[in-house]
Every structure is written in structure tokens, then in C-alpha cells.
Coordinates of C-alpha atoms and ligand atoms in Angstrom, one line a residue:
M1065 CA -28.2 12.2 17.3
P1066 CA -26.7 14.4 14.6
I1067 CA -27.6 12.1 11.6
S1068 CA -31.3 11.1 11.1
G1069 CA -32.3 7.5 10.9
L1070 CA -29.8 6.1 13.4
S1071 CA -32.7 4.3 15.1
R1072 CA -32.4 1.8 12.2
L1073 CA -29.1 0.6 13.7
V1074 CA -28.9 -3.2 14.0
S1075 CA -26.6 -4.1 16.9
T1076 CA -24.7 -7.4 17.1
S1077 CA -21.7 -8.1 19.3
R1078 CA -19.9 -5.1 17.8
G1079 CA -23.0 -3.5 16.1
V1080 CA -23.6 -3.6 12.3
L1081 CA -25.1 -0.6 10.6
S1082 CA -27.9 -1.2 8.1
R1083 CA -27.8 0.7 4.7
H1084 CA -29.9 3.2 3.0
R1085 CA -29.8 6.2 5.2
A1086 CA -30.4 9.8 4.1
L1087 CA -27.5 12.1 4.4
P1088 CA -28.2 15.5 6.2
P1089 CA -28.2 18.6 3.8
C1090 CA -24.8 19.8 2.8
T1091 CA -23.3 23.3 2.7
S1092 CA -22.2 24.5 -0.7
Y1093 CA -18.5 23.8 -1.9
R1094 CA -16.2 25.4 -4.5
T1095 CA -13.5 23.6 -6.4
S1096 CA -10.1 24.5 -8.0
H1097 CA -6.9 22.5 -8.5
R1098 CA -5.7 21.4 -5.0
R1099 CA -9.2 22.6 -4.9
F1100 CA -10.1 21.6 -1.4
L1101 CA -6.9 22.9 0.0
Q1102 CA -7.8 26.4 -1.3
P1103 CA -9.2 28.4 1.7
V1104 CA -12.8 29.1 0.7
A1105 CA -14.4 32.5 1.4
T1106 CA -15.5 31.3 4.7
P1107 CA -12.5 29.9 6.7
P1108 CA -13.5 26.9 8.9
T1109 CA -15.5 27.9 11.9
R1110 CA -14.6 24.7 13.8
T1111 CA -12.1 22.0 13.5
P1112 CA -13.0 18.3 13.5
E1113 CA -10.8 16.5 16.1
F1114 CA -11.3 13.4 14.1
A1115 CA -10.3 12.2 10.6
F1116 CA -10.4 9.2 8.4
A1117 CA -8.0 6.9 6.7
F1118 CA -9.7 5.0 3.9
D1119 CA -8.5 1.8 2.3
I1120 CA -9.1 1.7 -1.4
D1121 CA -9.6 -1.8 -2.8
G1122 CA -12.9 -3.3 -1.3
V1123 CA -13.8 0.0 0.3
L1124 CA -13.9 2.7 -2.4
V1125 CA -13.4 0.7 -5.6
R1126 CA -13.4 -3.0 -6.8
S1127 CA -10.6 -3.0 -9.5
S1128 CA -11.7 -0.3 -11.9
D1129 CA -15.2 0.2 -10.7
A1130 CA -16.1 2.8 -7.9
L1131 CA -18.3 1.2 -5.2
P1132 CA -21.8 2.7 -5.2
R1133 CA -21.8 5.1 -2.2
A1134 CA -18.1 5.9 -2.2
H1135 CA -18.6 9.3 -3.9
K1136 CA -21.4 10.4 -1.4
A1137 CA -19.1 9.4 1.6
L1138 CA -16.0 11.4 0.5
S1139 CA -18.0 14.4 -0.7
Y1140 CA -19.7 14.6 2.6
L1141 CA -16.4 14.8 4.3
Q1142 CA -15.1 17.3 1.9
T1143 CA -18.1 19.5 2.2
N1144 CA -17.7 19.5 6.0
R1145 CA -14.0 19.8 5.8
I1146 CA -13.4 16.6 7.7
P1147 CA -9.8 15.5 6.9
F1148 CA -9.2 12.1 5.2
I1149 CA -6.4 10.3 3.5
L1150 CA -6.4 7.3 1.3
L1151 CA -4.2 4.4 2.6
T1152 CA -3.8 1.5 0.3
N1153 CA -1.6 -1.6 0.0
G1154 CA -2.0 -1.1 -3.6
G1155 CA 0.4 0.6 -6.0
G1156 CA 2.3 0.0 -9.2
K1157 CA 1.8 3.6 -10.5
H1158 CA 3.0 7.0 -9.5
E1159 CA 0.9 8.5 -6.7
S1160 CA -0.1 11.4 -9.1
E1161 CA -1.3 9.1 -11.8
R1162 CA -3.3 7.0 -9.3
V1163 CA -4.8 10.0 -7.7
E1164 CA -5.9 11.4 -11.1
E1165 CA -7.6 8.1 -11.9
L1166 CA -9.3 7.8 -8.6
S1167 CA -10.5 11.4 -8.7
R1168 CA -12.1 10.6 -12.0
K1169 CA -13.6 7.2 -10.9
L1170 CA -15.0 8.6 -7.6
S1171 CA -15.8 12.1 -9.0
V1172 CA -14.1 13.6 -5.9
P1173 CA -11.1 16.0 -6.0
L1174 CA -8.2 14.2 -4.5
D1175 CA -4.5 15.2 -4.1
T1176 CA -1.3 13.3 -3.5
S1177 CA -0.9 15.0 -0.1
M1178 CA -3.6 12.8 1.1
F1179 CA -2.6 9.6 -0.6
V1180 CA -0.3 6.7 0.6
Q1181 CA 0.4 3.7 -1.5
S1182 CA 2.3 0.6 -0.3
H1183 CA 5.5 1.8 -1.9
T1184 CA 5.2 5.5 -1.1
P1185 CA 7.5 5.2 1.9
F1186 CA 10.3 3.8 -0.4
A1187 CA 10.6 7.4 -1.7
D1188 CA 12.3 8.3 1.7
M1189 CA 15.1 5.6 1.3
D1190 CA 17.8 7.9 0.2
E1191 CA 20.6 5.4 1.1
Y1192 CA 19.8 3.5 -2.1
K1193 CA 19.2 6.3 -4.5
N1194 CA 22.7 6.1 -6.0
K1195 CA 23.0 2.3 -5.7
T1196 CA 21.7 -0.3 -8.1
V1197 CA 18.4 -1.6 -7.0
L1198 CA 16.2 -4.5 -8.4
V1199 CA 12.6 -3.3 -8.7
V1200 CA 10.0 -6.2 -9.0
G1201 CA 6.4 -6.3 -9.8
G1202 CA 3.6 -4.3 -11.6
D1203 CA 2.7 -3.8 -15.2
G1204 CA 5.5 -3.5 -17.7
D1205 CA 8.2 -1.3 -16.3
K1206 CA 5.8 1.1 -14.5
C1207 CA 7.4 0.4 -11.1
R1208 CA 10.8 1.2 -12.5
R1209 CA 9.5 4.6 -13.5
V1210 CA 7.9 5.2 -10.2
A1211 CA 11.3 4.3 -8.5
E1212 CA 13.0 6.7 -10.8
S1213 CA 10.5 9.4 -10.0
Y1214 CA 11.4 8.8 -6.3
G1215 CA 15.1 9.6 -7.2
F1216 CA 16.5 6.1 -7.6
K1217 CA 19.1 6.4 -10.3
N1218 CA 20.1 2.8 -11.2
V1219 CA 17.0 0.6 -11.5
V1220 CA 17.1 -2.9 -13.0
T1221 CA 14.1 -5.1 -13.4
P1222 CA 13.9 -8.9 -13.8
G1223 CA 12.6 -8.2 -17.4
D1224 CA 15.9 -6.4 -18.1
I1225 CA 18.0 -9.4 -16.9
F1226 CA 15.8 -11.9 -18.8
T1227 CA 16.0 -9.8 -22.0
A1228 CA 19.7 -9.7 -21.9
Y1229 CA 20.1 -13.3 -20.6
P1230 CA 17.0 -15.4 -21.6
D1231 CA 18.8 -18.5 -20.3
V1232 CA 18.4 -17.1 -16.7
W1233 CA 14.8 -18.4 -16.8
P1234 CA 14.2 -20.9 -19.6
F1235 CA 10.4 -21.1 -19.1
S1236 CA 9.5 -17.6 -20.3
R1237 CA 10.9 -17.8 -23.7
Q1238 CA 7.4 -17.0 -25.2
W1239 CA 7.6 -13.8 -23.1
V1240 CA 10.8 -12.4 -24.7
E1241 CA 8.6 -10.2 -27.0
Y1242 CA 6.5 -9.2 -24.0
Y1243 CA 9.6 -7.8 -22.1
K1244 CA 11.5 -6.2 -25.0
P1245 CA 9.4 -3.1 -25.4
F1246 CA 10.0 -1.9 -21.8
S1247 CA 13.4 -3.6 -21.0
R1248 CA 16.6 -1.6 -20.8
P1249 CA 20.2 -2.7 -21.3
L1250 CA 21.8 -3.7 -18.0
P1251 CA 24.2 -1.2 -16.5
K1252 CA 26.8 -4.0 -16.3
P1253 CA 27.0 -7.6 -17.7
I1254 CA 26.5 -10.7 -15.8
D1255 CA 30.0 -12.0 -15.8
P1256 CA 30.9 -14.2 -12.8
S1257 CA 34.5 -14.7 -14.1
S1258 CA 35.1 -10.9 -13.3
P1259 CA 32.9 -10.2 -10.2
D1260 CA 34.2 -6.6 -9.9
T1261 CA 32.7 -5.7 -13.3
S1262 CA 29.6 -7.9 -13.0
L1263 CA 26.1 -6.7 -12.3
K1264 CA 25.7 -6.2 -8.5
I1265 CA 22.3 -5.6 -6.8
D1266 CA 22.4 -3.4 -3.7
A1267 CA 18.7 -3.7 -2.6
I1268 CA 15.7 -5.6 -3.9
F1269 CA 12.3 -3.8 -3.8
V1270 CA 9.0 -5.6 -4.6
Y1271 CA 6.9 -2.6 -5.4
N1272 CA 3.7 -4.3 -6.6
D1273 CA 2.1 -7.7 -7.3
P1274 CA 4.5 -9.5 -9.6
R1275 CA 3.0 -10.6 -13.0
D1276 CA 5.6 -13.3 -13.8
W1277 CA 6.1 -15.2 -10.5
G1278 CA 8.4 -17.7 -12.2
L1279 CA 11.0 -15.2 -13.4
D1280 CA 10.8 -12.9 -10.4
T1281 CA 11.3 -15.9 -8.0
Q1282 CA 14.3 -17.1 -10.0
I1283 CA 16.0 -13.8 -10.1
I1284 CA 15.3 -13.0 -6.4
K1285 CA 16.7 -16.4 -5.4
D1286 CA 19.8 -15.9 -7.6
V1287 CA 20.5 -12.6 -5.9
L1288 CA 19.9 -13.9 -2.4
L1289 CA 22.3 -16.9 -2.9
S1290 CA 25.0 -14.9 -4.7
H1291 CA 28.1 -13.5 -3.2
Q1292 CA 27.4 -9.8 -2.2
G1293 CA 24.5 -9.4 -4.7
I1294 CA 26.7 -10.1 -7.6
L1295 CA 24.5 -11.9 -10.2
G1296 CA 25.8 -15.1 -11.6
T1297 CA 27.9 -15.9 -8.5
L1298 CA 27.1 -18.2 -5.6
S1299 CA 28.1 -17.4 -2.0
E1300 CA 30.5 -19.8 -0.3
S1301 CA 28.7 -19.1 3.0
N1302 CA 25.5 -20.8 1.9
G1303 CA 24.7 -23.8 3.9
K1304 CA 27.6 -23.2 6.4
S1305 CA 26.0 -24.6 9.6
A1306 CA 28.6 -22.7 11.7
L1307 CA 27.2 -19.5 10.5
R1308 CA 24.0 -17.7 11.5
N1309 CA 21.0 -18.6 9.3
K1310 CA 23.2 -21.4 8.1
G1311 CA 25.3 -18.9 6.2
Y1312 CA 22.3 -17.9 4.0
Q1313 CA 22.1 -14.1 3.4
Q1314 CA 25.3 -13.7 5.6
D1315 CA 27.6 -12.6 2.7
G1316 CA 26.7 -9.0 2.0
Q1317 CA 23.6 -10.0 0.0
P1318 CA 21.2 -7.1 -0.5
P1319 CA 18.1 -6.5 1.7
L1320 CA 14.8 -7.7 0.4
Y1321 CA 11.8 -5.2 0.8
F1322 CA 8.2 -6.1 0.2
S1323 CA 5.8 -3.2 0.0
N1324 CA 2.5 -5.1 0.7
P1325 CA 1.9 -8.2 2.9
D1326 CA -1.8 -8.9 1.6
L1327 CA -2.3 -12.6 0.8
L1328 CA -5.7 -11.8 -0.4
W1329 CA -7.4 -8.7 -1.8
A1330 CA -10.8 -7.7 -3.2
A1331 CA -10.6 -7.3 -7.0
K1332 CA -13.5 -7.5 -9.6
Y1333 CA -14.0 -11.2 -9.2
H1334 CA -16.5 -12.2 -6.5
L1335 CA -14.0 -14.1 -4.5
P1336 CA -10.8 -12.5 -3.0
R1337 CA -7.7 -12.9 -5.2
L1338 CA -4.0 -13.7 -4.3
G1339 CA -2.0 -10.6 -3.7
Q1340 CA 1.7 -9.7 -3.2
G1341 CA 1.6 -11.8 -0.1
G1342 CA 0.8 -14.8 -2.1
F1343 CA 3.9 -14.2 -4.2
R1344 CA 5.9 -13.8 -1.0
E1345 CA 4.6 -17.1 0.5
A1346 CA 5.5 -18.9 -2.8
L1347 CA 9.0 -17.4 -2.8
E1348 CA 9.4 -18.4 0.9
G1349 CA 8.4 -21.9 -0.1
V1350 CA 11.0 -22.1 -2.8
W1351 CA 13.5 -20.6 -0.4
A1352 CA 12.7 -23.2 2.2
A1353 CA 13.1 -26.0 -0.3
V1354 CA 16.5 -24.6 -1.5
T1355 CA 17.9 -23.9 2.0
G1356 CA 16.2 -26.5 4.1
G1357 CA 14.1 -23.8 5.6
K1358 CA 12.9 -23.6 9.3
D1359 CA 13.7 -27.3 9.9
N1360 CA 17.2 -26.5 9.0
G1361 CA 17.2 -23.3 11.0
V1362 CA 17.1 -21.1 7.9
E1363 CA 14.6 -18.3 7.4
L1364 CA 14.2 -15.8 4.5
K1365 CA 15.5 -12.5 5.9
K1366 CA 13.2 -9.7 4.5
I1367 CA 11.5 -6.4 5.5
V1368 CA 7.7 -6.4 4.9
M1369 CA 6.0 -3.0 4.8
G1370 CA 2.5 -1.9 4.1
K1371 CA -0.6 -2.3 6.4
P1372 CA -0.7 -3.7 9.1
H1373 CA 2.9 -2.7 9.7
R1374 CA 3.8 0.2 12.0
P1375 CA 6.1 2.2 9.6
T1376 CA 3.2 2.5 7.2
Y1377 CA 0.8 3.8 9.8
Q1378 CA 3.5 6.2 11.1
F1379 CA 4.0 7.5 7.5
A1380 CA 0.2 7.8 7.0
E1381 CA -0.3 9.7 10.3
K1382 CA 2.4 12.1 9.4
R1383 CA 0.7 12.7 6.0
L1384 CA -2.7 13.1 7.5
I1385 CA -1.5 15.6 10.1
S1386 CA 0.0 17.8 7.5
H1387 CA -3.0 17.5 5.2
R1388 CA -5.3 18.4 8.0
R1389 CA -3.2 21.5 8.8
D1390 CA -3.5 22.5 5.1
L1391 CA -7.2 21.8 5.1
L1392 CA -7.9 23.9 8.1
A1393 CA -5.7 26.7 7.2
G1394 CA -7.3 30.0 7.9
Y1395 CA -8.9 28.8 11.0
E1396 CA -8.7 31.6 13.6
G1397 CA -7.9 29.4 16.7
D1398 CA -5.6 26.6 17.3
V1399 CA -6.7 23.5 15.3
G1400 CA -5.5 21.3 18.1
N1401 CA -4.5 17.6 17.8
L1402 CA -6.3 14.8 16.2
K1403 CA -8.2 12.9 18.8
R1404 CA -9.3 10.1 16.7
V1405 CA -8.7 8.5 13.2
Y1406 CA -11.3 6.2 11.8
M1407 CA -9.5 3.5 9.6
V1408 CA -12.1 2.1 7.2
G1409 CA -11.0 -1.1 5.7
D1410 CA -12.3 -4.4 4.2
N1411 CA -9.3 -6.6 5.2
P1412 CA -9.1 -7.7 8.9
E1413 CA -5.5 -8.8 8.4
S1414 CA -4.2 -5.5 7.1
D1415 CA -6.6 -2.5 7.8
I1416 CA -8.1 -3.7 11.1
L1417 CA -5.1 -5.3 12.7
G1418 CA -3.0 -2.3 11.6
A1419 CA -5.4 0.2 13.2
N1420 CA -6.0 -1.9 16.3
S1421 CA -2.3 -2.3 17.0
Y1422 CA -1.1 1.1 16.0
E1423 CA 0.0 3.3 19.0
S1424 CA 0.2 6.8 17.9
P1425 CA 3.1 8.9 19.2
H1426 CA 0.5 11.8 19.3
G1427 CA -1.9 9.9 21.5
T1428 CA -4.4 9.7 18.7
D1429 CA -6.9 6.9 19.0
W1430 CA -7.0 4.9 15.8
A1431 CA -10.5 3.2 15.5
S1432 CA -11.0 0.4 13.0
I1433 CA -14.2 0.1 11.0
L1434 CA -14.7 -3.1 8.9
V1435 CA -16.9 -2.9 5.7
Q1436 CA -18.5 -5.8 4.0
T1437 CA -17.8 -4.7 0.4
G1438 CA -14.5 -6.5 0.0
V1439 CA -12.4 -9.3 1.4
Y1440 CA -14.4 -9.6 4.6
T1441 CA -18.0 -10.8 4.1
A1442 CA -21.0 -10.7 6.4
G1443 CA -21.5 -13.4 8.9
S1444 CA -17.9 -14.6 9.1
V1445 CA -15.8 -13.9 12.2
P1446 CA -13.0 -11.3 11.4
A1447 CA -9.6 -12.5 12.4
H1448 CA -9.1 -9.2 14.1
E1449 CA -12.0 -7.5 16.0
P1450 CA -12.9 -4.1 14.6
R1451 CA -14.4 -1.2 16.7
M1452 CA -17.4 -1.5 14.4
V1453 CA -18.6 -3.5 11.5
V1454 CA -20.7 -1.7 8.9
G1455 CA -22.2 -2.3 5.4
D1456 CA -20.2 0.0 3.4
V1457 CA -18.0 3.1 3.4
L1458 CA -21.0 5.5 3.7
D1459 CA -22.3 3.6 6.7
A1460 CA -18.8 4.0 8.2
V1461 CA -18.7 7.8 7.7
Q1462 CA -22.2 8.1 9.2
W1463 CA -21.5 6.0 12.2
A1464 CA -18.3 7.8 12.9
A1465 CA -19.7 11.3 12.5
A1466 CA -22.5 10.2 14.9
E1467 CA -19.9 8.9 17.4
E1468 CA -18.2 12.3 17.3
G1469 CA -21.5 14.1 17.6
W1470 CA -20.8 16.0 14.3
R1471 CA -23.7 18.1 13.3
T1472 CA -23.9 19.8 9.8
Ligands
G3P755 O1 -2.8 -5.0 -4.3 C1 -3.7 -4.2 -3.5 C2 -4.3 -5.0 -2.4 O2 -3.4 -5.8 -1.8 C3 -5.1 -4.3 -1.4 O3 -5.2 -2.9 -1.6 O4 -6.4 -0.8 -1.1 O5 -7.2 -2.9 -0.1 O6 -5.1 -1.9 0.7 P1 -6.0 -2.1 -0.4
MG756 MG1 -8.8 -3.3 0.8

């Protein structure tokens, strides 16, 4: 056994690792900006055929607090140059800002090349970069600025629409002052009498957990019931039973993207909190009430990304492979392919289901490890069975390294 003390392993159906185990002595490590990508004096003498993908909330941090043994777990991997990425359904800030923040919180050097947020894949959606997009969610207009940093040129927020037309949502009047500081004038007015010059939305992106569910629900509903995304109009197709989906979203309305499906997530409060998935469920409820819903053969057409969905794991795997190549630069031989990726998460519905169902085009085995420091709590049966259940992130790293026979 490479790591001492494994005899203290307590096995249940899937095996639960106990805590408090000494880490083997580490080799020394030097830092600089993109520090761990810099080839150190001694190029790697061997290449780990395994790597890690770490969820953030409930695994490394609980809101603003780092979890106790997260630093040790990540430093051990960096010292042994075992590649890892951070793969979160969170977001709401630019990757560089979040990486800086996490590096400080965890006292571990991190880099955007090893970091995937829920909306990071939106950066690849070039087809909308010169169109007008509605960006929803997050604090203030942070998500607008993230979208602009991805290259989206015409970004509108519900706050912009509300500031220009407060009557669009009568119940947030007390929030007019809240929105003013970060709202921007609309690129076009809402003028249904001249649809050609009225504000038209070409795509809706929910980047992060909405703060004002009422306003955001109203605006999204208005756009989806409009003619071709032109705000202030109503599509004549709506409710036409001869049409597919009873004519709803059949009249050039914009696509609706959600970046994160999480109904629940682990924040500072001792019980899981509603996430972006909660907002989506609420919106689906309103949509069903307005359209007649499933009973009437109507669904809300949408694209939901984020864990457990395949596009996010594909995106993350690409990132991990290129980060691994950088990390092992200087290695004499061929670094070979990744044999296994350990996905360490706290949420069975996203982290575990995602890794369990991901079939890698590279034949890499994605092994899921469930920790008990977040959404999932000890003793309950996880909705999706992980490869292993452990106490916390350090237990996960130790168990995986032992599985791989990694000796330091
Ligand atoms: O909003 C973030 C939450 O949904 C979960 O984030 O890091 O646990 O995937 P994470
Ligand atoms: Mg989590």
C-alpha cells in the first residue's frame, strides 16, 4: 500500500474511508506565475496516468470558506505533479477573477487553464457574438461583463429592460435604485408598433443563479411568447394546436440556455440551498401555467448545460488533457493517454451522475468519488452510486492514489 494507515479503511457496500490519516513526506516544490506550469529543474521522471476533476462547492469550499483539508489535498497533487482541474456548476465571475480568489482561499496556485465554470463553454458560442443576447443571473451586471469578455458584443440584462421600462415588472419598483448603477441603455427601444426597430433578443443565456426571480421570470416569459424575440410583441402562433408544441416557441423565438441544472447546492448554511435549477423549475411552472404545460402537450424548449451533461464533461476533458500536457512538459518519453480521471464531488445528481455516465472519446475511465462535506450527507443513499464514498477531499485523493499504486 503506497500510503500509510490504509488499514483504518472502513468498508461498507461501496467503502467509506475514515479521516485523519498522515500524508507521506512530500518532495520540495518551487512557485512562479503559472507557477506549476513552469518546468522545474527536474523534469518529471514519470507521468501519472490518472488525474482529478474537483467540484468546488461542498468539496473545496463552503461559500467563502475553504474546507479544512482542501489545501493539503491539492498541494499533495501539485507536489507530485498529478494533474487536476476544477469543474464547477458555479460561476457569475470571470474565470480569472474566480481563480485568483480560490488560489487565495485555498493557498494553492491555480490557473484558468485548469478551471471550468458552468458558463465557460458559452465562450465558444461564436454564432451569437454579433447578435443581441439576454444574459440573466449573478450579482449586479457581473455576468454581462463575463459575456463581454467572452466576445459577446450586444449584451442586454433584465435589469437594463426594467430600468428603461419599470412597468415591465410592477413588483420591483423598490429595486429601481438597485439596478440603476449597473444598468445600461437598451440598444433599441421596446416599440411593438414598429417591430423592425424594436429590441430583438437572439438568444437567452442564464449564466448564474438569478437574484430577482420575479423580474427574470417575467422577461424570459415575454421573450419566449414574443414574435421572433421582439420584446413587447406576442406571437400569433402561441396556442395554435395544429402546430408543434401547440405553437409555442415555433415563431423564431430565441434559444434558452441554462448553464447549471443544480436544484440544490452546498452553501454556508447547514442545509443545501436552492440553485439555478430551482429557478428553472419555477420558470417551468409559470410556463406550464401560461401554456397549459405537459397536459396540453406543451414543453419549455431549452438547452441545459453544466454537470451532469455530456458537453460539459467533454469540454472539461479537453481542458484536462491540455493542462496535463503542459504540466508534464519536459518529460523525456511519451506522456501517454489518461487512463483514469477521478471526479470528486458532493452532489450525486451532478458530479456523480455526470462522471458515471460520461463515455470518454479517449477511452478514459471517469471514476466518481462522493464526499460528505456538501449536499450529500453520511447515511443517506445517494441517487447515483459513486465508485467510492469518502469523508472529504483529502480522503478522496488518498484513496485514488492508493488505487493507482502511486508512491511518493
Ligand atoms: O451555484 C453553484 C452550485 O450549483 C454548485 O457548484 O461547485 O458544487 O458544482 P459546484
Ligand atoms: Mg458541489
